[in-house]
PDB file of C-alpha atoms in Angstrom:
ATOM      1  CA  UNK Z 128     -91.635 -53.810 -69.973  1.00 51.00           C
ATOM      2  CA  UNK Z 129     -89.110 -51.717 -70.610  1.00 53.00           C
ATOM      3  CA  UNK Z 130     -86.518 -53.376 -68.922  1.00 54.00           C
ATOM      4  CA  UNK Z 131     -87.492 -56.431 -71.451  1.00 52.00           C
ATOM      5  CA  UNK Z 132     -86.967 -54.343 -74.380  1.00 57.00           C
ATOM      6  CA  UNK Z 133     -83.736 -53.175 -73.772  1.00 61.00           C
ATOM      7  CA  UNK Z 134     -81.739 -56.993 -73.228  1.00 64.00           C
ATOM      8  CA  UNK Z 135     -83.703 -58.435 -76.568  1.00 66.00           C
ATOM      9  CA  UNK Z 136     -81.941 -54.823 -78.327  1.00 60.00           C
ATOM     10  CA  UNK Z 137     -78.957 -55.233 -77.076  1.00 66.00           C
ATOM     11  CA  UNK Z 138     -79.072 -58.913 -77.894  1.00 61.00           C
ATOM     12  CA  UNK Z 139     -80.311 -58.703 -81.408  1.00 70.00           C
ATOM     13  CA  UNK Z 140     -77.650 -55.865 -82.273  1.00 61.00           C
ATOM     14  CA  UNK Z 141     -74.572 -58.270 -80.827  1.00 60.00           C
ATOM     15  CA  UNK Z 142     -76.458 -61.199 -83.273  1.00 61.00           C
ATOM     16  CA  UNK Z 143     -76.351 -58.565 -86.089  1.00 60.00           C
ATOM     17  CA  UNK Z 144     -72.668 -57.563 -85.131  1.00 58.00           C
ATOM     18  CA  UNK Z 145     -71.269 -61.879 -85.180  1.00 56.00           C
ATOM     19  CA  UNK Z 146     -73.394 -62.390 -88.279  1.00 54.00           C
ATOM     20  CA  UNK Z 147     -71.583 -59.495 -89.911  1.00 51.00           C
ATOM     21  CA  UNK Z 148     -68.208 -60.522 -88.716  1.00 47.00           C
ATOM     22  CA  UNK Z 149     -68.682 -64.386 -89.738  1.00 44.00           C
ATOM     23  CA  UNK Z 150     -69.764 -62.361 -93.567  1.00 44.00           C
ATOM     24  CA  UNK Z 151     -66.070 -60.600 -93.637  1.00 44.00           C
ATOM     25  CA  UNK Z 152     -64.139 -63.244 -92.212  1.00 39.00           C
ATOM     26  CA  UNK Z 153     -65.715 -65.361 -95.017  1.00 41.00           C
ATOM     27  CA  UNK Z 154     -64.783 -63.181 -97.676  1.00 41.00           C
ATOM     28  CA  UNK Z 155     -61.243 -62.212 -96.001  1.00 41.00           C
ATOM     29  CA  UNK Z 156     -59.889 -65.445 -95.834  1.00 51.00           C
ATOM     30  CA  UNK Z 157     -60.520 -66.162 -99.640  1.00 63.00           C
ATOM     31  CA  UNK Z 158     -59.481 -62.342-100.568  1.00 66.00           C
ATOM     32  CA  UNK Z 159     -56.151 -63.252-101.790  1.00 88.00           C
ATOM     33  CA  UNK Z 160     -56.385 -66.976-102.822  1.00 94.00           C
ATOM     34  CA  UNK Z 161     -55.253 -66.357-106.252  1.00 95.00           C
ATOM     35  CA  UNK Z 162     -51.602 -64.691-105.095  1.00 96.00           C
ATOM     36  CA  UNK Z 163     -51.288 -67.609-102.779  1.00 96.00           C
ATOM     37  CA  UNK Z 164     -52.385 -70.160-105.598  1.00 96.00           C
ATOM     38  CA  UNK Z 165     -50.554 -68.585-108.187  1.00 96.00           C
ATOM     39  CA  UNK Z 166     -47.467 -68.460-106.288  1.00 96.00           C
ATOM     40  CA  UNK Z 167     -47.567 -72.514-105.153  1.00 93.00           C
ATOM     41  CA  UNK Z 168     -48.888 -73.541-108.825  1.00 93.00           C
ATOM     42  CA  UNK Z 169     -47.228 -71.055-110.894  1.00 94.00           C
ATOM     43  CA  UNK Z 170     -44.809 -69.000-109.958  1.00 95.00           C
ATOM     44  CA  UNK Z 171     -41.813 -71.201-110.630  1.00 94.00           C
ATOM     45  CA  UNK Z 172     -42.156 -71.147-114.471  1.00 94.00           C
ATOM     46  CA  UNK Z 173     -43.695 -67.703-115.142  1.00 96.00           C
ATOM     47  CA  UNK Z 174     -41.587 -65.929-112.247  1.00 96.00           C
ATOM     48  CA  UNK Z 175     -43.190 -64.558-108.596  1.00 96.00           C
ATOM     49  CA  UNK Z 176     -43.626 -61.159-111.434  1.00 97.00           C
ATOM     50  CA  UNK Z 177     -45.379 -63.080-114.301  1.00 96.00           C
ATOM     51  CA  UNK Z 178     -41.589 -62.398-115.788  1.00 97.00           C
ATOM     52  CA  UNK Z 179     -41.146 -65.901-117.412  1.00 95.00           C
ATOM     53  CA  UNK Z 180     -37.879 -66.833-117.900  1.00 94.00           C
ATOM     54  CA  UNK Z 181     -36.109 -65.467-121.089  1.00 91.00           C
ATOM     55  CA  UNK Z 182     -37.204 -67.906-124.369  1.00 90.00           C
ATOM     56  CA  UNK Z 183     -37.702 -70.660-122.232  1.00 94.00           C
ATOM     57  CA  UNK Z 184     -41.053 -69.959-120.265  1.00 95.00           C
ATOM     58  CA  UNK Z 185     -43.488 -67.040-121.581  1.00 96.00           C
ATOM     59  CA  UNK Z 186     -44.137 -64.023-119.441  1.00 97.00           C
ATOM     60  CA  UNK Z 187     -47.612 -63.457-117.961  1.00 97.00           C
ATOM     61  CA  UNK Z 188     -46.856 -59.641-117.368  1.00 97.00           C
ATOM     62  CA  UNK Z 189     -47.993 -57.359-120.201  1.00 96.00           C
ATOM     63  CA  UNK Z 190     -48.853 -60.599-122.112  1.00 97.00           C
ATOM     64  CA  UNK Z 191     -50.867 -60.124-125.422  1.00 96.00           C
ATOM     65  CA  UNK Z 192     -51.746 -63.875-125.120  1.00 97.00           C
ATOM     66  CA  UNK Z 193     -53.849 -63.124-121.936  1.00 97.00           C
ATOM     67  CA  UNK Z 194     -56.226 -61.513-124.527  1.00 95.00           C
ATOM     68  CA  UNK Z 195     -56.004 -63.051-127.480  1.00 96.00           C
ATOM     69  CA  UNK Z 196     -56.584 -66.668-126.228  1.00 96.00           C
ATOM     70  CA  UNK Z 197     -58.650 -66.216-123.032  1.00 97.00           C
ATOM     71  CA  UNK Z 198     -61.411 -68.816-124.058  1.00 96.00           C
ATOM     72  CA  UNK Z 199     -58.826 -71.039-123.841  1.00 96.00           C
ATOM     73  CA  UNK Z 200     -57.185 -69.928-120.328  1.00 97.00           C
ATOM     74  CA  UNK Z 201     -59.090 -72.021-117.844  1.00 96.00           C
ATOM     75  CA  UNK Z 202     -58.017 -75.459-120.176  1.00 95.00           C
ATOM     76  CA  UNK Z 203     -54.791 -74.452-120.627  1.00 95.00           C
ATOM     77  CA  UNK Z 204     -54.044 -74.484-116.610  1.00 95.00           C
ATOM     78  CA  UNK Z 205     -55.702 -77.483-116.356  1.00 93.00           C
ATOM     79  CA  UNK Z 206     -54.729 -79.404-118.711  1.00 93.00           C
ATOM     80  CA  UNK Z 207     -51.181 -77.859-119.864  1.00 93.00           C
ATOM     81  CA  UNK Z 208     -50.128 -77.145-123.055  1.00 93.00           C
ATOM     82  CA  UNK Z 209     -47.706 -78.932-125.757  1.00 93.00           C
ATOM     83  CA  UNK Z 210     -46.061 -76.855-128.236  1.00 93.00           C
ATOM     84  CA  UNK Z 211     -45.446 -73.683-129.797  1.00 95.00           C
ATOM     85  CA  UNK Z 212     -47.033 -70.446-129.244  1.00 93.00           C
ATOM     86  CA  UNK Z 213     -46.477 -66.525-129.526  1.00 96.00           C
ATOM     87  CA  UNK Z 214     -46.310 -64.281-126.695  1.00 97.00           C
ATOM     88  CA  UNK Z 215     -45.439 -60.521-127.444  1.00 97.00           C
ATOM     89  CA  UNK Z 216     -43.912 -61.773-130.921  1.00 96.00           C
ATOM     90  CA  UNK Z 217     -41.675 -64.621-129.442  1.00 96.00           C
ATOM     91  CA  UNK Z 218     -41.780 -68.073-130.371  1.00 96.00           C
ATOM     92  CA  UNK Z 219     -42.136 -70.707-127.611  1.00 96.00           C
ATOM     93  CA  UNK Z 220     -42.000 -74.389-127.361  1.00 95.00           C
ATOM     94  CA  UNK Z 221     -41.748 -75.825-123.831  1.00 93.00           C
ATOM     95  CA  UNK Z 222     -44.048 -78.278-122.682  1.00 93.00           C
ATOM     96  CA  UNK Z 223     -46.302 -76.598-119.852  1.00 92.00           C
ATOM     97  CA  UNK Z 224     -47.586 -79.411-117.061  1.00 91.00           C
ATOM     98  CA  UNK Z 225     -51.388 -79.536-116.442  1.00 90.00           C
ATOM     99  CA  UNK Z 226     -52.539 -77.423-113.003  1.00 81.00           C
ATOM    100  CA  UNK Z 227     -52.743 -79.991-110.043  1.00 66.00           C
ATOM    101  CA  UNK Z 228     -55.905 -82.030-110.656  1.00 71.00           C
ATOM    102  CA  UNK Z 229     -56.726 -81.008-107.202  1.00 83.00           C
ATOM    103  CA  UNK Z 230     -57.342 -77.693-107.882  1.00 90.00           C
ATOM    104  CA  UNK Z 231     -61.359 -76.647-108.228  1.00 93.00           C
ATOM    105  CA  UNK Z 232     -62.441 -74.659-111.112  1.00 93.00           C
ATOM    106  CA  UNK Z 233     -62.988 -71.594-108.146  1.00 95.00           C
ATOM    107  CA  UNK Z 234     -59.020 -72.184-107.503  1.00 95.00           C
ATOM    108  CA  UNK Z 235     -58.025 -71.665-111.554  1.00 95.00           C
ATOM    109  CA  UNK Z 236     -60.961 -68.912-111.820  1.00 96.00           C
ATOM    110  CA  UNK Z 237     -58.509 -66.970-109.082  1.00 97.00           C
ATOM    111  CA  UNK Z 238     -55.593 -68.052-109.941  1.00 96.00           C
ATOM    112  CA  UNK Z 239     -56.488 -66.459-113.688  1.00 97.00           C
ATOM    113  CA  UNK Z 240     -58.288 -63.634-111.831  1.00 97.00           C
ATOM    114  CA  UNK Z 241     -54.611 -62.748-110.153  1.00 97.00           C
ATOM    115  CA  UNK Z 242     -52.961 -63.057-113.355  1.00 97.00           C
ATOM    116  CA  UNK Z 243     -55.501 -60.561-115.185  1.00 97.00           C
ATOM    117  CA  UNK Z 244     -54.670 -58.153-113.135  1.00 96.00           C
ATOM    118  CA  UNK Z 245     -51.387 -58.354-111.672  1.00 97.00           C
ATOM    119  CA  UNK Z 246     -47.816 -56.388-113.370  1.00 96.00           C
ATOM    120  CA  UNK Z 247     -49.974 -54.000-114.988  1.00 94.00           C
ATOM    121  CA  UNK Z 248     -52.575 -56.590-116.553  1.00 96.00           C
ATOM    122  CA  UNK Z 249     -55.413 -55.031-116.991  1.00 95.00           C
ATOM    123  CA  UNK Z 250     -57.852 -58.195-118.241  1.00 93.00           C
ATOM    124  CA  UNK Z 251     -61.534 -58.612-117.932  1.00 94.00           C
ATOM    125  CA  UNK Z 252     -62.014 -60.731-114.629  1.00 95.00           C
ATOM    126  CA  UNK Z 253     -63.639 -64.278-114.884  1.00 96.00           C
ATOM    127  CA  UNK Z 254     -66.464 -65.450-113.499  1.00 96.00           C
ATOM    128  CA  UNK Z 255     -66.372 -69.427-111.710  1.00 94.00           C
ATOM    129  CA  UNK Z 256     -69.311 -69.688-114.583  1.00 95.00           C
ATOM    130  CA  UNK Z 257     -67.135 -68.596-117.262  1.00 96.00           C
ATOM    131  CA  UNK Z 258     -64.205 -71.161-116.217  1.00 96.00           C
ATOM    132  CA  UNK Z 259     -66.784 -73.840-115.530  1.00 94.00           C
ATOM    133  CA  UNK Z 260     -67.886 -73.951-118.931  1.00 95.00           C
ATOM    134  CA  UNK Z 261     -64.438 -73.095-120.373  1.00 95.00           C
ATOM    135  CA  UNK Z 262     -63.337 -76.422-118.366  1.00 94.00           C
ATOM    136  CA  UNK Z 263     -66.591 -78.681-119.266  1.00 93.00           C
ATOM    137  CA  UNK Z 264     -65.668 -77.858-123.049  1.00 91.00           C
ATOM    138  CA  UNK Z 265     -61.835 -79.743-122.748  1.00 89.00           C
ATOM    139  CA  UNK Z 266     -63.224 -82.418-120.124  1.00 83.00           C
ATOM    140  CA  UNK Z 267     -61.519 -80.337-117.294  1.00 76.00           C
ATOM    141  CA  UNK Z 268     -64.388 -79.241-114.911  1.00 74.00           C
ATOM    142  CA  UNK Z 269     -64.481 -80.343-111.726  1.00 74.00           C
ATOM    143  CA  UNK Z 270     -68.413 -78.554-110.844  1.00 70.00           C
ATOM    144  CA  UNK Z 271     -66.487 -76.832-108.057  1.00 72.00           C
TER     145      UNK Z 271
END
């Protein structure tokens, strides 16, 4: 009997071990989507800092508009944004393109995530409910 015992422990505790690796390897391989996303989708108008680019493109770092507008964030990635706006007291009037229509509303919730706290951001984090419902309300949301 207790040579039974002993392969079924040793068998459930390597189970118990892959299970728990398969967990972190889930959550690793997402861990830094929104750097990666923001720097494909993003980074070439607002700068790989969130600098922006002098009174041409607004900055994302240390952005007052982060706060003041974020029930409008998650449309404003997807769907872009035509004419002016203030950012730290300066005027802009660029067009911004619309995000990739490829990209789910998990995608823009970390892609904003990275932005609300990244270069000394310190914004509340969204959830993938907030977005979704931030997206459903300007005919963005993609359910994913």
């Amino acid at each position: 009997m207790k040579k039974l015992r002993q392969p079924l422990w040793i068998l459930r505790s390597l189970a118990v071990l892959a299970g728990g690796a398969s967990i972190l390897s889930c959550f690793s391989n997402r861990q830094n989507e929104g750097a990666k996303l923001y720097e494909t989708h993003c980074s070439n108008c607002h700068g790989s800092q969130g600098e922006g680019l002098k009174r041409l493109i607004p900055p994302l770092a240390g952005a007052d508009y982060l706060v003041q507008h974020r029930a409008e964030l998650a449309c404003l990635v997807r769907k872009g944004k035509q004419g002016p706006l203030l950012v730290n007291g300066v005027d802009y009037n660029q067009v911004m393109p619309p995000a990739d229509s490829h990209l789910t509303d998990s995608q823009i919730t970390n892609i904003l995530n990275f932005v609300q706290t990244s270069w000394g951001n310190k914004g509340e984090i969204f959830t993938i409910r907030e977005v979704s419902e931030q997206l459903r309300g300007c005919g963005g949301s993609d359910g994913r």
